[in-house]
Coordinates of C-alpha atoms and ligand atoms in Angstrom, one line a residue:
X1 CA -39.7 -24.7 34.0
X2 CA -38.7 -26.8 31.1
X3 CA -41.7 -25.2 28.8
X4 CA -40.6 -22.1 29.6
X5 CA -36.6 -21.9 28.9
X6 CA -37.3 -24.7 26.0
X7 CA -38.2 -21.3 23.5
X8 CA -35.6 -19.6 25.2
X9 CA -32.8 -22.3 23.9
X10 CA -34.5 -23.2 20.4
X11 CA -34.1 -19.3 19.8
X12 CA -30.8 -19.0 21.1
X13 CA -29.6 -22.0 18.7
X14 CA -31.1 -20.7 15.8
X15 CA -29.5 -17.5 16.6
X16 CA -25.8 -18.6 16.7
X17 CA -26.4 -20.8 13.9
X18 CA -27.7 -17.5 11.9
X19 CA -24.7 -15.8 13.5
X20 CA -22.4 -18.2 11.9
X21 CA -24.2 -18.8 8.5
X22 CA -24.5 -14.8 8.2
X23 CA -20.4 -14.9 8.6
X24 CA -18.4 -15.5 5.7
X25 CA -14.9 -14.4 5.3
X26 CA -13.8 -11.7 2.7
X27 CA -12.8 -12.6 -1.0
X28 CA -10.4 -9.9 -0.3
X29 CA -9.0 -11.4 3.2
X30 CA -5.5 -11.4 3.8
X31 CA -5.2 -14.9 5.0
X32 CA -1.7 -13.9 6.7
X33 CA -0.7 -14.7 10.2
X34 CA -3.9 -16.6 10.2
X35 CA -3.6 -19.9 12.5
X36 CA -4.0 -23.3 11.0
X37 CA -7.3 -24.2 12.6
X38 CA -8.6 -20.7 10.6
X39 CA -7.4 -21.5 7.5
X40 CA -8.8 -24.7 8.0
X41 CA -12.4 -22.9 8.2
X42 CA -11.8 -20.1 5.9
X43 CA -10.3 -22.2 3.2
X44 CA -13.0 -24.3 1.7
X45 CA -15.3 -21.0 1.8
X46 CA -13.3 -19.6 -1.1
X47 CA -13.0 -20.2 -5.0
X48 CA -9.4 -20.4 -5.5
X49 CA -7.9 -18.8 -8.7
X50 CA -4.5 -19.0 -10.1
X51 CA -2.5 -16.0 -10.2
X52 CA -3.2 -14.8 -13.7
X53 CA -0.2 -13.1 -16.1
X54 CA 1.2 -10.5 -14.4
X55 CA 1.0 -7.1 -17.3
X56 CA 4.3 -6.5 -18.7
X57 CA 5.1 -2.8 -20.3
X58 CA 3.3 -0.2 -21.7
X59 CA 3.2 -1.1 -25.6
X60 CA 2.5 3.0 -25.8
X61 CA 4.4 4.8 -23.2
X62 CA 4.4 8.3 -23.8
X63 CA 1.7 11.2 -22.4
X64 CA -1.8 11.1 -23.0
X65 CA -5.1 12.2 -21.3
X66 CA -6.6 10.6 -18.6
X67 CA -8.9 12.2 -17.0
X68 CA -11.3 11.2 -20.0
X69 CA -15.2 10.0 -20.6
X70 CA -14.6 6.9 -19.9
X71 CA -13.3 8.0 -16.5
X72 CA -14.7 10.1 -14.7
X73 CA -14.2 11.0 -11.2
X74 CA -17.0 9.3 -8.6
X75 CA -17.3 10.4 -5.1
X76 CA -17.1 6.9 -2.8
X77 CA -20.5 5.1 -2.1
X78 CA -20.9 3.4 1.1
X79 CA -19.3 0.1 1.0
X80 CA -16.3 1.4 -1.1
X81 CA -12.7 1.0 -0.1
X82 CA -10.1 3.8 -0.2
X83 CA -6.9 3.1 2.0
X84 CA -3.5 5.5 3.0
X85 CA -2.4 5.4 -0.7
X86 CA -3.3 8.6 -2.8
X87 CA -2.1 7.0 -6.4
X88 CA -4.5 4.0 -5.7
X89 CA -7.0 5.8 -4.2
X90 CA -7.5 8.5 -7.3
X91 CA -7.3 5.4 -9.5
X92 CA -10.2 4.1 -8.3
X93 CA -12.8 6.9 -7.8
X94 CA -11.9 7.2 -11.5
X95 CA -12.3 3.4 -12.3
X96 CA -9.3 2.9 -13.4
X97 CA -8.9 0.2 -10.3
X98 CA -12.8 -1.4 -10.0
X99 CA -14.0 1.6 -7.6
X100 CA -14.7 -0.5 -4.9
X101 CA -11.3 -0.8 -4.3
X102 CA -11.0 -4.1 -4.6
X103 CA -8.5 -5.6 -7.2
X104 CA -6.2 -8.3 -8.4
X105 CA -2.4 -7.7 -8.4
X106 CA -2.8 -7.6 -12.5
X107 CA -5.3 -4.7 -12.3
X108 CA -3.5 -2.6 -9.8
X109 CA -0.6 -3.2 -12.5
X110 CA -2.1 -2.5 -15.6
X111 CA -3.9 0.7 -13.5
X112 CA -1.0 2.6 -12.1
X113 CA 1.1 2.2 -15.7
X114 CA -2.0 3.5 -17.8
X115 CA -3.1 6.0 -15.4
X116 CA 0.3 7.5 -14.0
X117 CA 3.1 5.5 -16.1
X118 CA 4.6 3.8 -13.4
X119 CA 7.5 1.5 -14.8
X120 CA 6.9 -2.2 -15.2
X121 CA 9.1 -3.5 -12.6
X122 CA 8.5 -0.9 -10.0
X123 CA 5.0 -1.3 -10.3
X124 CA 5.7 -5.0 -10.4
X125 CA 7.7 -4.9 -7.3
X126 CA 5.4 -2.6 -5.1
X127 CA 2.5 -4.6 -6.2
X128 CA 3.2 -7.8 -5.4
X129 CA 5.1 -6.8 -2.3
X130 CA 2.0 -4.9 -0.9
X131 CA 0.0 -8.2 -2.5
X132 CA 1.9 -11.0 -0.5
X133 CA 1.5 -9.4 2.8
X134 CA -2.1 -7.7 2.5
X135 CA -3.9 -9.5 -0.1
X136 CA -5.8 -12.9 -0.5
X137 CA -3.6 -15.8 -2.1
X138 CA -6.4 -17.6 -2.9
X139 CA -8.2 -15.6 -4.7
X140 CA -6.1 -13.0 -6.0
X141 CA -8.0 -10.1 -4.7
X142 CA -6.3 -7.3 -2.5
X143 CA -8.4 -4.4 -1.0
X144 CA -6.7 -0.9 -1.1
X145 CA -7.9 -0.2 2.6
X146 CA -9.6 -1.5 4.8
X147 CA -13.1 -2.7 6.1
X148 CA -15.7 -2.7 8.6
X149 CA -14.5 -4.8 11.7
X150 CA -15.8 -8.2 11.0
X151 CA -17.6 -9.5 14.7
X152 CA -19.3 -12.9 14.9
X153 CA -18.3 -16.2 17.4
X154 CA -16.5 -17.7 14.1
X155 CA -14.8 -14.0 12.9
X156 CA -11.3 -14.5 12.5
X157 CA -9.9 -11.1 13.8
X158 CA -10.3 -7.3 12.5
X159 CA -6.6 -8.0 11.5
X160 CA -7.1 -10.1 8.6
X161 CA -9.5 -7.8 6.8
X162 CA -7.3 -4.8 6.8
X163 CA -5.9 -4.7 3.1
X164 CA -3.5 -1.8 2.5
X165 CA -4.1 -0.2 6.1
X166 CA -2.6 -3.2 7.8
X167 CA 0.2 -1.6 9.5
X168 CA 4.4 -2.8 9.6
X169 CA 4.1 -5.1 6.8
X170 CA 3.4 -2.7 4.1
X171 CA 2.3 0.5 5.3
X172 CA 4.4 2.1 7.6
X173 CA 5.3 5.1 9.7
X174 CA 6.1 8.8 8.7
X175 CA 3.7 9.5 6.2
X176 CA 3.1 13.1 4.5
X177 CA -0.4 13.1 5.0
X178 CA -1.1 10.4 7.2
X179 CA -1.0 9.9 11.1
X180 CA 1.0 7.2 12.9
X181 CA -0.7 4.4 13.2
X182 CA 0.2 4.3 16.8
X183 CA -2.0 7.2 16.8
X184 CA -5.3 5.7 15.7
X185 CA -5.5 6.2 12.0
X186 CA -3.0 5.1 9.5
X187 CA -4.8 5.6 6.3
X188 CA -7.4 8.4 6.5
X189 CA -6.6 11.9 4.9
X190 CA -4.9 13.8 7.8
X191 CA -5.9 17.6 7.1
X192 CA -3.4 18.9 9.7
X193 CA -0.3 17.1 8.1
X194 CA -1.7 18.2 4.7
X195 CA -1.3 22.0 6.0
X196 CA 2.0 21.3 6.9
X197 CA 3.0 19.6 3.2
X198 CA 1.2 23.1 1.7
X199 CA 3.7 25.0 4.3
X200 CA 7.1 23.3 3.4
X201 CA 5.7 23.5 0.2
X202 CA 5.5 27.3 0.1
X203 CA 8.9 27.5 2.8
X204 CA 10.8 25.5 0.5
X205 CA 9.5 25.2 -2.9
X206 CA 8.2 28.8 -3.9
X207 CA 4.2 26.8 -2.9
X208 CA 5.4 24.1 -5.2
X209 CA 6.2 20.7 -3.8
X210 CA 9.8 19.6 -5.5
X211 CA 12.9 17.4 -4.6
X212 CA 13.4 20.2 -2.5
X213 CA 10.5 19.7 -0.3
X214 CA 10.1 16.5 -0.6
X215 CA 13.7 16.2 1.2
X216 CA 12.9 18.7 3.6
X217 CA 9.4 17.2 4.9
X218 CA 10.7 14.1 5.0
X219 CA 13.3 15.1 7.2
X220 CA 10.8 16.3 8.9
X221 CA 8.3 13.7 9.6
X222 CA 11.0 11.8 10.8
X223 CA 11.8 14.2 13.3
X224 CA 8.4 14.2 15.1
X225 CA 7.5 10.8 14.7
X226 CA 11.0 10.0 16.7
X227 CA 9.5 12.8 19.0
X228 CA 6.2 11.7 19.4
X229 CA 5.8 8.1 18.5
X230 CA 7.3 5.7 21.2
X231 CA 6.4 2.7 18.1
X232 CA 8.0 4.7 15.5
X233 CA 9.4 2.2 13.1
X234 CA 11.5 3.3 10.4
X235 CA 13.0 -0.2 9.3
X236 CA 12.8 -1.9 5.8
X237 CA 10.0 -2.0 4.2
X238 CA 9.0 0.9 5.6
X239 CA 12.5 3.0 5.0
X240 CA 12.5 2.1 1.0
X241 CA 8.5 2.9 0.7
X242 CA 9.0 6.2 2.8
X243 CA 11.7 7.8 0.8
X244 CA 9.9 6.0 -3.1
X245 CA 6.6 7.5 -1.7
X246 CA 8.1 11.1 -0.9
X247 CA 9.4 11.6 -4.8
X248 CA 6.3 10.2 -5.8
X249 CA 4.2 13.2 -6.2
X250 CA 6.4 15.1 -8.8
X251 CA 6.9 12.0 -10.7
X252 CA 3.2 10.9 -11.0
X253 CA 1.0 13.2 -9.8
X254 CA 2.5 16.4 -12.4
X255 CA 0.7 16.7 -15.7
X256 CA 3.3 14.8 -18.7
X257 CA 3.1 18.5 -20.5
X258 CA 4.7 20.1 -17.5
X259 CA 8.2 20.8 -18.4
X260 CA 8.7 21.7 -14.3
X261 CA 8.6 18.7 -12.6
X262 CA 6.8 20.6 -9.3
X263 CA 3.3 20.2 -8.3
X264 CA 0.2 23.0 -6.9
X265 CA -1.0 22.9 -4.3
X266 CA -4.1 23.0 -5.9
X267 CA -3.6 19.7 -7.5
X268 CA -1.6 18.6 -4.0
X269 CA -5.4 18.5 -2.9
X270 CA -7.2 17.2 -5.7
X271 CA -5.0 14.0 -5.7
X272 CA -4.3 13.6 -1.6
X273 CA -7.8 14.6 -0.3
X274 CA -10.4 14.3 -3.1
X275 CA -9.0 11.2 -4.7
X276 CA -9.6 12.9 -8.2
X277 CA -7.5 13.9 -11.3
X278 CA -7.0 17.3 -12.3
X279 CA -9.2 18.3 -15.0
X280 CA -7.8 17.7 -18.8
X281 CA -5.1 15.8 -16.6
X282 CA -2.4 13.8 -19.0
X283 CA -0.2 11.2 -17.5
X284 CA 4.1 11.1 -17.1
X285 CA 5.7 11.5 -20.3
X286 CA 7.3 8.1 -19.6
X287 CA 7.5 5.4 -17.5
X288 CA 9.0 6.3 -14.2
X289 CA 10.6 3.7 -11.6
X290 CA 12.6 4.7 -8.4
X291 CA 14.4 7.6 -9.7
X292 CA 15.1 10.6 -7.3
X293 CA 15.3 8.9 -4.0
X294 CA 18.5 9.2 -3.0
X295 CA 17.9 13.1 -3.8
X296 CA 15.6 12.7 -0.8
X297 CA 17.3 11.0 0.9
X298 CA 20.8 12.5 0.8
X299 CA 20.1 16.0 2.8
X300 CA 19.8 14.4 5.8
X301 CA 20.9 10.9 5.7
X302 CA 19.6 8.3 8.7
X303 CA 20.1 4.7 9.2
X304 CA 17.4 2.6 9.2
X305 CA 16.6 2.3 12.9
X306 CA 13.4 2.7 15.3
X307 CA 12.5 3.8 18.9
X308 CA 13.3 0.8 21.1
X309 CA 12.2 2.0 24.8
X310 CA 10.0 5.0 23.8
X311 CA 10.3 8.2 22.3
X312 CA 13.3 9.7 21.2
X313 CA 15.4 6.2 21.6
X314 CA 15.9 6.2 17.9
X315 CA 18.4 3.3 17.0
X316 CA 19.8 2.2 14.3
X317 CA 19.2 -1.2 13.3
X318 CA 21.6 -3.4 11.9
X319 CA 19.9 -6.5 11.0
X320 CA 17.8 -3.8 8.4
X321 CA 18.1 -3.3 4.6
X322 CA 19.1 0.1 3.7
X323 CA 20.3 1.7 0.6
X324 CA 23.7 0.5 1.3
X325 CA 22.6 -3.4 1.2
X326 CA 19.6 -3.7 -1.4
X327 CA 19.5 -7.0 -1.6
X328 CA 18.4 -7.3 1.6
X329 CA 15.8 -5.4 1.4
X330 CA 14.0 -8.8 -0.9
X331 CA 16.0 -11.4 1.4
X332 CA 14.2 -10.2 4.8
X333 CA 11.3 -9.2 3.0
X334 CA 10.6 -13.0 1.8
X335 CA 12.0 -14.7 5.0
X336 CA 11.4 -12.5 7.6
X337 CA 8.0 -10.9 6.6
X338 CA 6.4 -12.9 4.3
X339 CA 8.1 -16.3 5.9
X340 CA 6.3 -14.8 9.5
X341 CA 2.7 -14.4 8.2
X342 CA 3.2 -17.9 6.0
X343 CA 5.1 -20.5 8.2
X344 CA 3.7 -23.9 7.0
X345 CA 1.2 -22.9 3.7
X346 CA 0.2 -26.3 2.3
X347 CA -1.7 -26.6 -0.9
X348 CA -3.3 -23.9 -3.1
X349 CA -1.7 -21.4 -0.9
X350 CA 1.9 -22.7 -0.7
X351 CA 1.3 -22.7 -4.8
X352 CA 0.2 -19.3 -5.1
X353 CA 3.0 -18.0 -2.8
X354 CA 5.8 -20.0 -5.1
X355 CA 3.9 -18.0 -7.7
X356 CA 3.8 -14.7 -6.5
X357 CA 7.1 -14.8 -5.0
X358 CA 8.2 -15.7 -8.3
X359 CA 6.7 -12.4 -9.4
X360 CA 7.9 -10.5 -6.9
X361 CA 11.6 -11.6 -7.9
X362 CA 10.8 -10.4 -11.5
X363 CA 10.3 -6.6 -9.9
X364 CA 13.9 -6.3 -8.6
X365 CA 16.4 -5.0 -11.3
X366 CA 18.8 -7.4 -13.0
X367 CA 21.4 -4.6 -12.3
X368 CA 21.1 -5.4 -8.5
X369 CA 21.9 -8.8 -8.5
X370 CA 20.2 -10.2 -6.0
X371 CA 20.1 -14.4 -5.3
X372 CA 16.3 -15.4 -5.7
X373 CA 15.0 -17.5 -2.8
X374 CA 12.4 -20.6 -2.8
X375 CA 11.2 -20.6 0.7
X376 CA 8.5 -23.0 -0.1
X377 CA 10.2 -24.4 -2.8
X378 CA 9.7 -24.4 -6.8
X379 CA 6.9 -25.9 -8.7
Ligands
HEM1 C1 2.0 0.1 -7.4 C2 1.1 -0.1 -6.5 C3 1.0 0.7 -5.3 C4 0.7 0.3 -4.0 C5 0.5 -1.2 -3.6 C6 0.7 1.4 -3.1 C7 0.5 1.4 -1.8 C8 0.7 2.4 -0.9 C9 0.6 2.3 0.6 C10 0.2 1.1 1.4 C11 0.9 3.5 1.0 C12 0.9 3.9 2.5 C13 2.2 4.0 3.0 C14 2.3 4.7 4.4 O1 2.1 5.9 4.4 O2 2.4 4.0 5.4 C15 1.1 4.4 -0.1 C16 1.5 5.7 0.1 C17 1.6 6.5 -1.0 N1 1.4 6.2 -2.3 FE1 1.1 4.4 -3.1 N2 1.0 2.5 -3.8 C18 1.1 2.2 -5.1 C19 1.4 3.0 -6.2 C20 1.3 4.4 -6.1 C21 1.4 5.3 -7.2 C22 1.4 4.9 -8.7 C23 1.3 6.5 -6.7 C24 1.3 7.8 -7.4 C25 0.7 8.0 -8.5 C26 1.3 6.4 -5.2 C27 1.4 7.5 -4.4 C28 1.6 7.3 -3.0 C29 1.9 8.4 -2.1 C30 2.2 9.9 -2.5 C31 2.0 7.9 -0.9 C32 2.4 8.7 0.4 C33 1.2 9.2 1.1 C34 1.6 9.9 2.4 O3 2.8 9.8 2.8 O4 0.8 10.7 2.9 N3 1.3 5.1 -4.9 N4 1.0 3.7 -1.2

């Protein structure tokens, strides 16, 4: 009996101890939510950097080519990353970003000034928001979608590994081209929506997408995701990014030369499901932060709200930031979000959050005033 179940257990030891040697956590990892005891093991598997100098503005800031030699347009090899954000996503099938999509906050900077002319602190602001909640702390990395569910008896959850997919901290509901995630599939390239941007497109911009449209579909997706969605959450973040995100395309994704701020449909494609610049294709002609979102929004104002007991119970929700009450839009990001993923940090990662929320601060306007908050104190 013994001889016989003795090969039997040798094997099945040296298998669970290859299991466990075989797993190692992400570089990229969001370490968010994560439970002490995980940290605890994930931890001392990573080389921990210091957040290095976030980019400050374009020294040249006007128009110029992009779609160059240097990059040209890839099509994804296996093991690449592309997530629910076209901008990034184009940016790094053309290496502007590293094209396996995945990058440090200072990258994703410095790529989404030189490749569309985003303004500093909006870029700033998005970055590092999208950073605290998604990326790795540690070791300043962020992935710009997600990744292959990570199994093993020492795996610490799919959750952790989702990078820019992970839904309610960052990404959100109501997307142009992209599903609820209550549906399945946050991030992927949703060909039915896509028609229905080229429809509103032609219905309400002559087949260009405008302000116009961008109001319009909006509306829209708001409608049936209220309709359809009994999760649908259209609370801050998620009401700032939806509107910013909407205006968007005719800021970034029109060629600088263009003197109508409308974009094809043609290039509508290109940039939403190929991931690829248009062809001789020159950037803004200069840098552009949130402008143009209250012309979204103002057609068909809504509180931020979400269904509380299924579909169509849309309620507004006071305890939200909206574009009455800006400030809080930081306030409950830092202490309600990023306090709820990070209740107790303690060294290198309560250092690198002080850091980064430091950052983060730095993003908001002076104009709005807002109180800066030390959750986890200064250094
Ligand atoms: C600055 C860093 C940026 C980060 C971290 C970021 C991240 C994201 C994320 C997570 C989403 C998904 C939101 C959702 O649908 O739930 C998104 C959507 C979007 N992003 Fe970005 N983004 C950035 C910059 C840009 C830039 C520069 C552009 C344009 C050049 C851009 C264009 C868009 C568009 C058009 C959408 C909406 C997609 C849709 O609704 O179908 N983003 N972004």
């Amino acid at each position: 009996m013994l001889s016989k179940s003795f090969p039997t257990l040798l094997t099945l030891v040296f298998a669970l101890s290859h299991i466990s040697t075989v797993f190692t956590f992400p570089v990229y990892g969001s370490l968010a939510g994560l439970s002490e005891r995980e940290l605890d093991a994930i931890l001392p598997t990573l080389t921990s950097t210091k957040p290095g100098t976030t980019p400050g503005p374009l020294k040249y800031n006007g128009t110029k080519l992009i779609y160059d030699k240097d990059h040209l347009w890839n099509p994804i090899k296996p093991g690449d990353i592309r997530g629910p954000c076209p901008g990034l996503n184009t940016l790094a099938s053309h290496g502007y970003l590293p094209r396996n999509g995945i990058a440090t906050p200072a990258q994703i900077i410095n790529a989404v000034q030189e490749g569309f002319n985003m303004e500093n602190r909006a870029a700033r602001f998005v970055t590092y928001a999208a950073f605290l909640v998604d990326g790795n702390l540690v070791t300043d990395l962020l992935s710009i979608g997600g990744k292959t569910k990570l199994t093993g008896p020492d795996s610490p959850g799919p959750a952790s590994i989702a990078g820019l997919n992970t839904h309610a901290v960052f990404e959100g509901d109501a997307s142009m081209t992209r599903a609820d995630d209550f549906f399945g599939d946050n991030h992927s390239f949703n060909q039915t929506l896509f028609d229905q941007f080229v429809d509103f497109s032609k219905r309400f911009g002559g087949g260009l997408y405008n302000f116009t449209v961008a109001a319009e579909l909006r509306h829209q997706r708001i409608k049936e995701s209220i309709a359809t969605n009994p999760k649908f959450d259209f609370t801050s973040p998620r009401f700032f990014t939806a509107y910013a995100e909407s205006t968007f395309p005719v800021h970034f994704f029109v060629d600088g030369r263009n003197p109508v701020r409308a974009l094809s449909m043609e290039n509508a494609t290109l940039f939403f499901r190929d991931m690829r610049f248009p062809f001789d294709f020159h950037r803004a002609a200069e840098p552009i932060g949130p402008d143009g979102i209250r012309e979204v929004f103002a057609p068909y104002p809504i509180k931020a709200g979400k269904n509380i007991n299924g579909i169509n119970t849309y309620t507004p929700d006071p305890t939200s930031a909206d574009f009455d009450t800006f400030c809080m839009l930081y306030t409950n990001f830092v202490t309600k979000t990023v306090g709820g993923l990070y209740p107790n940090p303690m060294g290198i990662l309560r250092t690198n959050l002080i850091i980064n929320l430091k950052t983060l601060y730095g993003g908001l306007s002076p104009t709005a005033n807002c109180t800066e908050l030390f959750p986890y104190g200064k250094l």
